[in-house]
XYZ file of C-alpha atoms in Angstrom:
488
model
C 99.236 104.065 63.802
C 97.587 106.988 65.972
C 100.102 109.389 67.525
C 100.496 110.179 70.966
C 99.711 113.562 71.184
C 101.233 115.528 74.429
C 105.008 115.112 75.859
C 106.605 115.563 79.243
C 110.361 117.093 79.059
C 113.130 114.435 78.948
C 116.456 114.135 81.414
C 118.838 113.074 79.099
C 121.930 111.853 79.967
C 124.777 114.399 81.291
C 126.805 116.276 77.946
C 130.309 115.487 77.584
C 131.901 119.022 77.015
C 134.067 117.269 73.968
C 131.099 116.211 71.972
C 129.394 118.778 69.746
C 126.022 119.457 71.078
C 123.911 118.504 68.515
C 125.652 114.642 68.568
C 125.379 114.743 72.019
C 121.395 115.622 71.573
C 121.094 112.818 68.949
C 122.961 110.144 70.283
C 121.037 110.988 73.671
C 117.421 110.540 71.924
C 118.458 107.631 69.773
C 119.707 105.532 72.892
C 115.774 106.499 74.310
C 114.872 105.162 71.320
C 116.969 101.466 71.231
C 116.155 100.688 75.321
C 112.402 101.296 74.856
C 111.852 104.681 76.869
C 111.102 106.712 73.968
C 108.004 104.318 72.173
C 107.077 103.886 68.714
C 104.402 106.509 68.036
C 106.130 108.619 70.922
C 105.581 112.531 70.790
C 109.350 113.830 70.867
C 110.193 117.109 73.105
C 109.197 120.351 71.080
C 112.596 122.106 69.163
C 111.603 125.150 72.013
C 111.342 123.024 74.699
C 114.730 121.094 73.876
C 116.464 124.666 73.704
C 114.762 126.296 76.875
C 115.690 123.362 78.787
C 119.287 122.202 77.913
C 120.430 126.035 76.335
C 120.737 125.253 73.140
C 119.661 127.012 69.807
C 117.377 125.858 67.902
C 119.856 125.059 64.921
C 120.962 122.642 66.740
C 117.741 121.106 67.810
C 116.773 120.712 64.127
C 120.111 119.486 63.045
C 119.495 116.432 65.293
C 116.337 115.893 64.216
C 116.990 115.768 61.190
C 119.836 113.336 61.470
C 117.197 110.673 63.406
C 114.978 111.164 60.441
C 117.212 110.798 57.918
C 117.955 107.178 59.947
C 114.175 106.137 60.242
C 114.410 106.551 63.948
C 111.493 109.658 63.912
C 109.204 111.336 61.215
C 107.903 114.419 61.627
C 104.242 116.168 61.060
C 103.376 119.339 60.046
C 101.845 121.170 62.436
C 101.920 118.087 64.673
C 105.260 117.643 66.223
C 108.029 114.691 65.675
C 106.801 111.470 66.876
C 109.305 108.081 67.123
C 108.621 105.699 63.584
C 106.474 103.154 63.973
C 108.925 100.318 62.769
C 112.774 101.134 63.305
C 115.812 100.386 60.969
C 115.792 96.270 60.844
C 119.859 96.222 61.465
C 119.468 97.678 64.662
C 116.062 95.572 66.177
C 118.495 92.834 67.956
C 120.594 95.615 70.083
C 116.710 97.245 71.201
C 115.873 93.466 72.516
C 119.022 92.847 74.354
C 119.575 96.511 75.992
C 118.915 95.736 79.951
C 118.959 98.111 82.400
C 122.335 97.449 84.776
C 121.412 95.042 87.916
C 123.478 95.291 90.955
C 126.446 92.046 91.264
C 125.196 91.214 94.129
C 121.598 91.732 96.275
C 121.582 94.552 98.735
C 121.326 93.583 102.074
C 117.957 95.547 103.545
C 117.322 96.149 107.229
C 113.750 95.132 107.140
C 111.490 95.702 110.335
C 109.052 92.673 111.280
C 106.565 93.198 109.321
C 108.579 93.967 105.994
C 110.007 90.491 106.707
C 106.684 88.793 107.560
C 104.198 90.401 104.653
C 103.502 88.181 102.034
C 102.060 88.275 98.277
C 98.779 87.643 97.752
C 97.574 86.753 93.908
C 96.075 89.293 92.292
C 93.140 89.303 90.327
C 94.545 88.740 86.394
C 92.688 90.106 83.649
C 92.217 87.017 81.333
C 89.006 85.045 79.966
C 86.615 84.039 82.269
C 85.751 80.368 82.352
C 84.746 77.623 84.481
C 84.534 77.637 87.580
C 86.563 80.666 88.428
C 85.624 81.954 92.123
C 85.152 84.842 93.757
C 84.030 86.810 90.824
C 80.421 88.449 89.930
C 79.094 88.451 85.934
C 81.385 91.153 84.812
C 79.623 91.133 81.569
C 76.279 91.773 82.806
C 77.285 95.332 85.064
C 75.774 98.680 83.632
C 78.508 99.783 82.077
C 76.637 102.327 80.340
C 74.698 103.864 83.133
C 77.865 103.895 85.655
C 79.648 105.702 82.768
C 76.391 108.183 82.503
C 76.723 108.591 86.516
C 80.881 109.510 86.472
C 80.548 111.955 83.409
C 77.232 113.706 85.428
C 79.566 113.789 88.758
C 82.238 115.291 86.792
C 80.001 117.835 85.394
C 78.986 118.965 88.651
C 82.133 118.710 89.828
C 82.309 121.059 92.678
C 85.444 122.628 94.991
C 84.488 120.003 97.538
C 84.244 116.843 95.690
C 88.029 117.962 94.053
C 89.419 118.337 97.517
C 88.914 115.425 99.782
C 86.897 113.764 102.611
C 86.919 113.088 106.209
C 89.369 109.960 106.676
C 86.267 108.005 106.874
C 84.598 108.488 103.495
C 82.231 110.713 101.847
C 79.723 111.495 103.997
C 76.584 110.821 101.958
C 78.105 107.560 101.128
C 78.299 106.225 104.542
C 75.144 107.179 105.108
C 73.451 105.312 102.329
C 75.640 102.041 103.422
C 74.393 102.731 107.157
C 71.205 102.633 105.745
C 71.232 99.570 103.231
C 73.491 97.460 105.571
C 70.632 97.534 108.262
C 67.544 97.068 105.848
C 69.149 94.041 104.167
C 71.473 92.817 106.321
C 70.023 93.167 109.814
C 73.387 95.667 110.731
C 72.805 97.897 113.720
C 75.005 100.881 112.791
C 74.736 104.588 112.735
C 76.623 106.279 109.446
C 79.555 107.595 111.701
C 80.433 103.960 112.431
C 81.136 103.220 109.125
C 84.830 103.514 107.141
C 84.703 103.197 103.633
C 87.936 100.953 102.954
C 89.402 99.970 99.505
C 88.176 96.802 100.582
C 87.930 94.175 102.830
C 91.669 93.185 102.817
C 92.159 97.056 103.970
C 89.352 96.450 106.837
C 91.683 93.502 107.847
C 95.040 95.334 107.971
C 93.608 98.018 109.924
C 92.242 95.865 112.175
C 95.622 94.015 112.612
C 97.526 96.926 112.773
C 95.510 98.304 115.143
C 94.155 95.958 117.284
C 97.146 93.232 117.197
C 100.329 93.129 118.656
C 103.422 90.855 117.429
C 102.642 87.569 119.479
C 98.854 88.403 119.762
C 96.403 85.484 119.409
C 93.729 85.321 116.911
C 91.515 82.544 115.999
C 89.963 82.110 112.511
C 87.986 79.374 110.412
C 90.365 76.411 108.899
C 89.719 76.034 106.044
C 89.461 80.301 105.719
C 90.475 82.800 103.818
C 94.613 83.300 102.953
C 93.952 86.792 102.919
C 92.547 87.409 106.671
C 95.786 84.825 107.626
C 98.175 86.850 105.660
C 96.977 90.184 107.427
C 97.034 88.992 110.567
C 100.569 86.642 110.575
C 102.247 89.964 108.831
C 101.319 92.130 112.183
C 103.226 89.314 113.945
C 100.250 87.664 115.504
C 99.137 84.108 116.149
C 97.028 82.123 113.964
C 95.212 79.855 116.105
C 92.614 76.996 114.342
C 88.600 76.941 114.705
C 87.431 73.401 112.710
C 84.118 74.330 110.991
C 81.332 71.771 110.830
C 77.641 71.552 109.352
C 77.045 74.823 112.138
C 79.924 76.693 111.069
C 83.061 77.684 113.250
C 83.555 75.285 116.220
C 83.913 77.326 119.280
C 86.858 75.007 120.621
C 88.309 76.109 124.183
C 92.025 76.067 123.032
C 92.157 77.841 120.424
C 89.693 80.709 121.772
C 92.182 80.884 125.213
C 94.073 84.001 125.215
C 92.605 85.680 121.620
C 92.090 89.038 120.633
C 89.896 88.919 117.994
C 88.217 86.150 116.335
C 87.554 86.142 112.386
C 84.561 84.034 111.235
C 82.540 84.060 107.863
C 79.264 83.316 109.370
C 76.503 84.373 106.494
C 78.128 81.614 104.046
C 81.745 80.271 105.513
C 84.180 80.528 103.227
C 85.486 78.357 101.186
C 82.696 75.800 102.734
C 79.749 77.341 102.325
C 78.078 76.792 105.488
C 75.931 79.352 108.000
C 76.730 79.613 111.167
C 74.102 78.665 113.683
C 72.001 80.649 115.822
C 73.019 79.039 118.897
C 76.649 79.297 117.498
C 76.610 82.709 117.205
C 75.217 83.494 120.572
C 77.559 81.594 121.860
C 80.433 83.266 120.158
C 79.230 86.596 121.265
C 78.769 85.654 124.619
C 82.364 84.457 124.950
C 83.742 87.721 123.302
C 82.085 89.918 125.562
C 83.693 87.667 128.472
C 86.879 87.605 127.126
C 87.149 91.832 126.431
C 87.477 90.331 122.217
C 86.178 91.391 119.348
C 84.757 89.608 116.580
C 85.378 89.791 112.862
C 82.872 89.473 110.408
C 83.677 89.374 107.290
C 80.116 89.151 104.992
C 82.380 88.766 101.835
C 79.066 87.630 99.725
C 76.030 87.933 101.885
C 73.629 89.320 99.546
C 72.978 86.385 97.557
C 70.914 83.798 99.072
C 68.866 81.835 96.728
C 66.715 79.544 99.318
C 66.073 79.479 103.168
C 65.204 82.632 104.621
C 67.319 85.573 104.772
C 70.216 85.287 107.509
C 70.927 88.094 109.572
C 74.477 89.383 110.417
C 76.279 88.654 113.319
C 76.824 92.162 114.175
C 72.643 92.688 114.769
C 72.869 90.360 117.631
C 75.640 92.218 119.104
C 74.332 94.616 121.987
C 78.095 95.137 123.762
C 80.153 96.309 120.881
C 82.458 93.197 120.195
C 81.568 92.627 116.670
C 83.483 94.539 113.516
C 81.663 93.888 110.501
C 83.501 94.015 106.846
C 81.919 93.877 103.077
C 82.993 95.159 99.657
C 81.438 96.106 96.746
C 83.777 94.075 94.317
C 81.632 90.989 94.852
C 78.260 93.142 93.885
C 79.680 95.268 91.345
C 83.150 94.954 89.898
C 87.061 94.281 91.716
C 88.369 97.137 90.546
C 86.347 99.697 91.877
C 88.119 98.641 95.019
C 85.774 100.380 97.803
C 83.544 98.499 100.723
C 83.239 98.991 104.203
C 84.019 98.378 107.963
C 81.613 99.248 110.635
C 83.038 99.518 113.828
C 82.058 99.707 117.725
C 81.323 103.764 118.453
C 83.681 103.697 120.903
C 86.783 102.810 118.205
C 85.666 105.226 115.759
C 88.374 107.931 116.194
C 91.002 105.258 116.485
C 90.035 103.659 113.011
C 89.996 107.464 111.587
C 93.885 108.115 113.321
C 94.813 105.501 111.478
C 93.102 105.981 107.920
C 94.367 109.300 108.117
C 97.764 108.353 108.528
C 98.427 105.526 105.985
C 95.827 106.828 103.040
C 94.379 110.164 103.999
C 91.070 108.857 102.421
C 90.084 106.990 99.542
C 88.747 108.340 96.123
C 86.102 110.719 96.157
C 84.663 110.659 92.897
C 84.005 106.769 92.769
C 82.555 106.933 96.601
C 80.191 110.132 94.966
C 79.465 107.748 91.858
C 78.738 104.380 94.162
C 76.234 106.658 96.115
C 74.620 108.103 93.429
C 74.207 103.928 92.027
C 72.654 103.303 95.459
C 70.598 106.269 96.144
C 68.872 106.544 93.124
C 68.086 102.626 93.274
C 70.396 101.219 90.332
C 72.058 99.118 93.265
C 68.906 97.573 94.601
C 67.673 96.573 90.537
C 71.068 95.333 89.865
C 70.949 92.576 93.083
C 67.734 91.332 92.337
C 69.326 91.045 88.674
C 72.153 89.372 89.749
C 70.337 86.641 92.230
C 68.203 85.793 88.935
C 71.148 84.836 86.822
C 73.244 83.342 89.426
C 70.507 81.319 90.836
C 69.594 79.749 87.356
C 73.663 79.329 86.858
C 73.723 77.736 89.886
C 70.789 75.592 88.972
C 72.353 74.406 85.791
C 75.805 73.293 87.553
C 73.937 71.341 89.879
C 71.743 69.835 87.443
C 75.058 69.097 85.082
C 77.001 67.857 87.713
C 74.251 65.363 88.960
C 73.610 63.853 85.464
C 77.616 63.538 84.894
C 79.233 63.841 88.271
C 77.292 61.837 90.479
C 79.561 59.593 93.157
C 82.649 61.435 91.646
C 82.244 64.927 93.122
C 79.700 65.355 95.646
C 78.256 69.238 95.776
C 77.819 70.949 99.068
C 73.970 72.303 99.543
C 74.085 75.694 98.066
C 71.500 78.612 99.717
C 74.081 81.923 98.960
C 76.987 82.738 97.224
C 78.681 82.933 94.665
C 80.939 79.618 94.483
C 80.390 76.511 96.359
C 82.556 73.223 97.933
C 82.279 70.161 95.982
C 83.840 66.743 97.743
C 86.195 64.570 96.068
C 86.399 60.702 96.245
C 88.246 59.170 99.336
C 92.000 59.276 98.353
C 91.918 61.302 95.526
C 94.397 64.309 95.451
C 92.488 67.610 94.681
C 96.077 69.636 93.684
C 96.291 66.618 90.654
C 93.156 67.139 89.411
C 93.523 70.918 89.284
C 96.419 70.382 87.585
C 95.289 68.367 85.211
C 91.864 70.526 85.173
C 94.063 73.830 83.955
C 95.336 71.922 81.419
C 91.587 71.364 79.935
C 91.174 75.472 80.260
C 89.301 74.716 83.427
C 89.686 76.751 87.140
C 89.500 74.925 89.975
C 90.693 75.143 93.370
C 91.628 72.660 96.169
C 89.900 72.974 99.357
C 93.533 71.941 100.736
C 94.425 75.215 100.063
C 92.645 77.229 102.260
C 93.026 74.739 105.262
C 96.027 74.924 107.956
C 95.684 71.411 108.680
C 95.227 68.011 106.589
C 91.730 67.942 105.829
C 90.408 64.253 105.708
C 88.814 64.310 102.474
C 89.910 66.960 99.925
C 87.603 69.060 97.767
C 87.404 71.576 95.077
C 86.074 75.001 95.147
C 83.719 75.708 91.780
C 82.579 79.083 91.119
C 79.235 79.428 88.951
C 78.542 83.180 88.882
C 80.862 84.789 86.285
C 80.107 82.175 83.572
C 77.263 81.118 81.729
C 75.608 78.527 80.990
C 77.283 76.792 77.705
C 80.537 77.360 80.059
C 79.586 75.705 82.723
C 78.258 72.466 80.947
C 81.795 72.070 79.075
C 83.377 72.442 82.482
C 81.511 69.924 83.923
C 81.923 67.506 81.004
C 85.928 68.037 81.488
C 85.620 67.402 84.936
C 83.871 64.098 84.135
C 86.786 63.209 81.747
C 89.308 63.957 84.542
C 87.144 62.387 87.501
C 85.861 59.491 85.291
C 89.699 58.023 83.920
C-alpha cells in the first residue's frame, strides 16, 4: 500500500490529570484509529511535533508508539515516519464499523429566513458509466485531456503575482474579452467585453439574476415544459412561476401569463427539453413586449453551438437594440461539467450592479482555469474542438435516428433534430413515460420523462434521449431495449 506522506497536527481529546500521559496519548490515537479519522496508510504526528504541541517528552511519545505497534494498530519506517497498518487487529474490526458519531435526540429547531426555507436540491451530476441516452452531457472521452493538462502546467509555470492574487468580480480580463469576441462571431451576440461576467455557470447567471432582479412575490414567466433549474432559482427568491405553453414556434407569448412579469426565461436557439427554435416573428414579438413592459428577457443558450442542419440561428440578444435581453451559456456543455465556468452578458447599464453582487457572495471565480479556458480559445484549440464535436455528434445522432426508425417506428416518435445535444421523442397515446423509465433503468438504460420538466399535464408524454456522450454500439443496444420495453 503507498503511504501518505505529509501530516497536519491532531486535537486530541482533553487529558484527564489521573491518567498517565503516555495512556492518555495512546488511548487518544487508538480511538482515531477505531472511528475512521486516523486512515489506514495514515502518516501519524511526528514524536517532536506530539511533544511541542501537548508538552510532553519525547519518552513518552515513543512509549505510546510503541504500545500501538506492538497491537498492529501502526508500523513504523525508517526514516519515513509511523503510518496507521494497513489491516487492523481482526477482534477489534466490528467496534470500527459500529462507532457513530453522537446525533442530537431530537432535531434542532432553525430560524430559517425565506429563502433557506424555499431553496431546493437540485441532482447533481454523478460520476458513474455513461450509457444510453444520458442528457445533457458532451463526449467526455473525446476532450484533450492531454493538451488542457499541457496548457495548466504552462500557466503554472508562468505563474505570475497577478494570476496568484485575483480578478475584478467579473472575471479575468482577457477572458471576457475572448468570449465578447467568440459570442458575437458565432452567435450573432452584440456585447462589448465589460458586459460580460464569467459565472460558475449558468445556474449562477440565474441566481444572480433572481437575487437581483426579483423580489418575493415577483412574477416571472418561463417555458413549460423548461428547465427545473431556472424554476428552482427563481421560486427560492420567492417569486412567481407563471406558464408559457411552447409549440412548433417555441414559447407562446400568452397575455396572462406575461401580465405583471419581470423577467421572462426562454430557451430560444433549441427549447429545452423540446427541442424547438423559436421563431423570428416570435422573438420580435417577445422583445417588443419587454421593452413595453420595462422586462427583461432571459436567454439561456444552454447548447447553441451545435446545429447540424438549417442555417445557423442567431441569438435573441442580437436583435435586442433597448437592453432587455440577458444572455447566459456555459462551457460544461462544450468542454467538461466540472470546469464549472460560462457566462452572462448583461445590459451596460446593469453592469456595476451584477459586479456588487459577485463581489459580495464569491469575490470572483478561479483564476487559473479562466487563464487556462482563454489560452484553449485564443490559441484556437476551442474552435478545432467544436467542429470536432458537431462531426461525432451529428453521425451519433444519425445512427439513433436511423436505429430508432428500423426498431422504433409507431412506438416512439423522434422530434426533428437540427442542434443539440439530446432530443424529445413521443410516446404512444396513454402510455406512462415514468413506467417505462422505470422499467428502462432496470435494462441499464437513462431516460427521462418529458412529464418532468412540465408544470402542467402534458397531453401526450415523452422521453428525453441524449445521443452525444455515447457511441455508437451504445446507442444501438439502447434502442434495442427500448424496443423490448415499448414492443411488450
Amino acid at each position: 500500500m503507498a503511504k501518505r506522506t505529509g501530516s497536519l497536527p491532531r486535537v486530541l481529546p482533553v487529558r484527564n490529570p489521573a491518567v498517565p500521559a503516555y495512556r492518555w496519548l495512546y488511548e487518544a490515537l487508538r480511538g482515531e484509529i477505531l472511528t475512521g479519522r486516523l486512515r489506514p496508510g495514515a502518516r501519524l504526528p511526528g514524536s517532536r511535533d506530539l511533544a511541542r504541541q501537548y508538552g510532553l517528552s519525547r519518552g513518552t511519545i515513543v512509549n505510546a508508539f510503541e504500545q500501538l505497534a506492538a497491537e498492529g494498530y501502526v508500523a513504523g519506517s525508517v526514516g519515513s515516519g509511523t503510518y496507521v497498518s494497513p489491516t487492523l487487529p481482526e477482534e477489534l474490526l466490528p467496534l470500527r464499523r459500529t462507532v457513530e458519531p453522537p446525533r442530537p435526540p431530537h432535531p434542532p429547531r432553525r430560524a430559517l429566513a425565506g429563502y433557506g426555507r424555499r431553496v431546493q436540491l437540485l441532482p447533481g451530476v454523478e460520476a458513474r458509466p455513461t450509457r444510453a441516452f444520458r442528457a445533457n452531457l458532451p463526449a467526455l472521452d473525446l476532450f484533450p485531456v492531454a493538451l488542457w493538462s499541457q496548457l495548466v502546467a504552462r500557466r503554472w509555470r508562468r505563474a505570475t503575482l497577478g494570476l496568484l492574487s485575483g480578478s475584478e468580480p467579473l472575471g479575468y480580463g482577457p477572458l471576457r474579452e475572448a468570449v465578447a469576441d467568440y459570442l458575437g462571431a458565432s452567435r450573432g451576440v452584440r456585447c462589448t467585453a465589460e458586459q460580460v461576467a464569467i459565472v460558475s455557470g449558468t445556474q449562477e447567471a440565474l441566481d444572480l439574476v433572481a437575487r437581483l432582479l426579483l423580489d418575493p412575490g415577483a412574477r416571472v414567466a418561463m417555458e413549460d415544459p423548461g428547465y427545473i433549474g431556472a424554476t428552482a432559482a427563481f421560486e427560492a427568491a420567492g417569486a412567481r412561476v407563471a406558464a408559457l405553453p411552447v409549440d412548433d414556434q417555441g414559447a407562446v407569448l400568452r397575455a396572462a401569463s406575461l401580465r405583471g412579469a419581470r423577467l421572462v426565461y426562454v430557451t430560444p436557439a433549441h427549447q429545452f427539453p423540446l427541442g424547438t427554435a423559436m421563431s423570428l416573428a416570435r422573438r420580435l414579438a417577445m422583445l417588443d413586449w419587454a421593452r413595453d413592459a420595462g422586462a427583461l428577457v432571459f436567454e439561456d443558450d444552454y447548447d447553441g453551438e451545435y446545429r447540424y442542419s438549417g442555417r445557423p440561428i442567431p441569438a435573441l440578444q442580437g436583435l435586442d437594440r433597448h437592453g432587455v435581453v440577458l444572455f447566459a451559456g456555459s462551457f460544461s456543455k462544450v468542454l467538461f461539467p466540472s470546469l464549472r465556468l460560462g457566462y452572462l452578458v448583461v445590459p451596460a447599464d446593469l453592469v456595476e450592479r451584477f459586479a456588487a453582487a459577485k463581489s459580495a457572495a464569491t469575490r470572483h471565480g478561479p483564476l487559473v482555469e479562466q487563464a487556462v479556458l482563454c489560452d484553449f480559445i485564443g490559441e484556437g484549440h476551442f474552435g478545432r474542438h467544436l467542429r470536432r464535436m458537431r462531426e461525432v455528434y451529428a453521425e451519433r445522432l444519425g445512427v439513433l435516428l436511423d436505429s430508432a426508425r428500423e426498431r422504433l417506428a409507431g412506438r416512439l416518435d423522434i422530434s426533428p433534430v437540427e442542434a443539440g445535444l439530446q432530443t424529445a421523442a413521443w410516446l404512444p397515446a396513454g402510455v406512462d413515460g415514468e413506467a417505462v423509465a422505470r422499467q428502462a433503468a432496470a435494462r441499464q438504460v437513462e431516460v427521462t420523462p418529458l412529464a418532468r420538466y412540465a408544470r402542467r399535464p402534458l397531453a401526450r408524454d415523452g422521453l428525453h434521449l441524449g445521443f452525444a456522450a455515447v457511441d455508437r454500439r451504445e446507442i444501438r443496444r439502447g434502442v434495442r431495449e427500448l424496443e423490448a420495453i415499448l414492443g411488450s
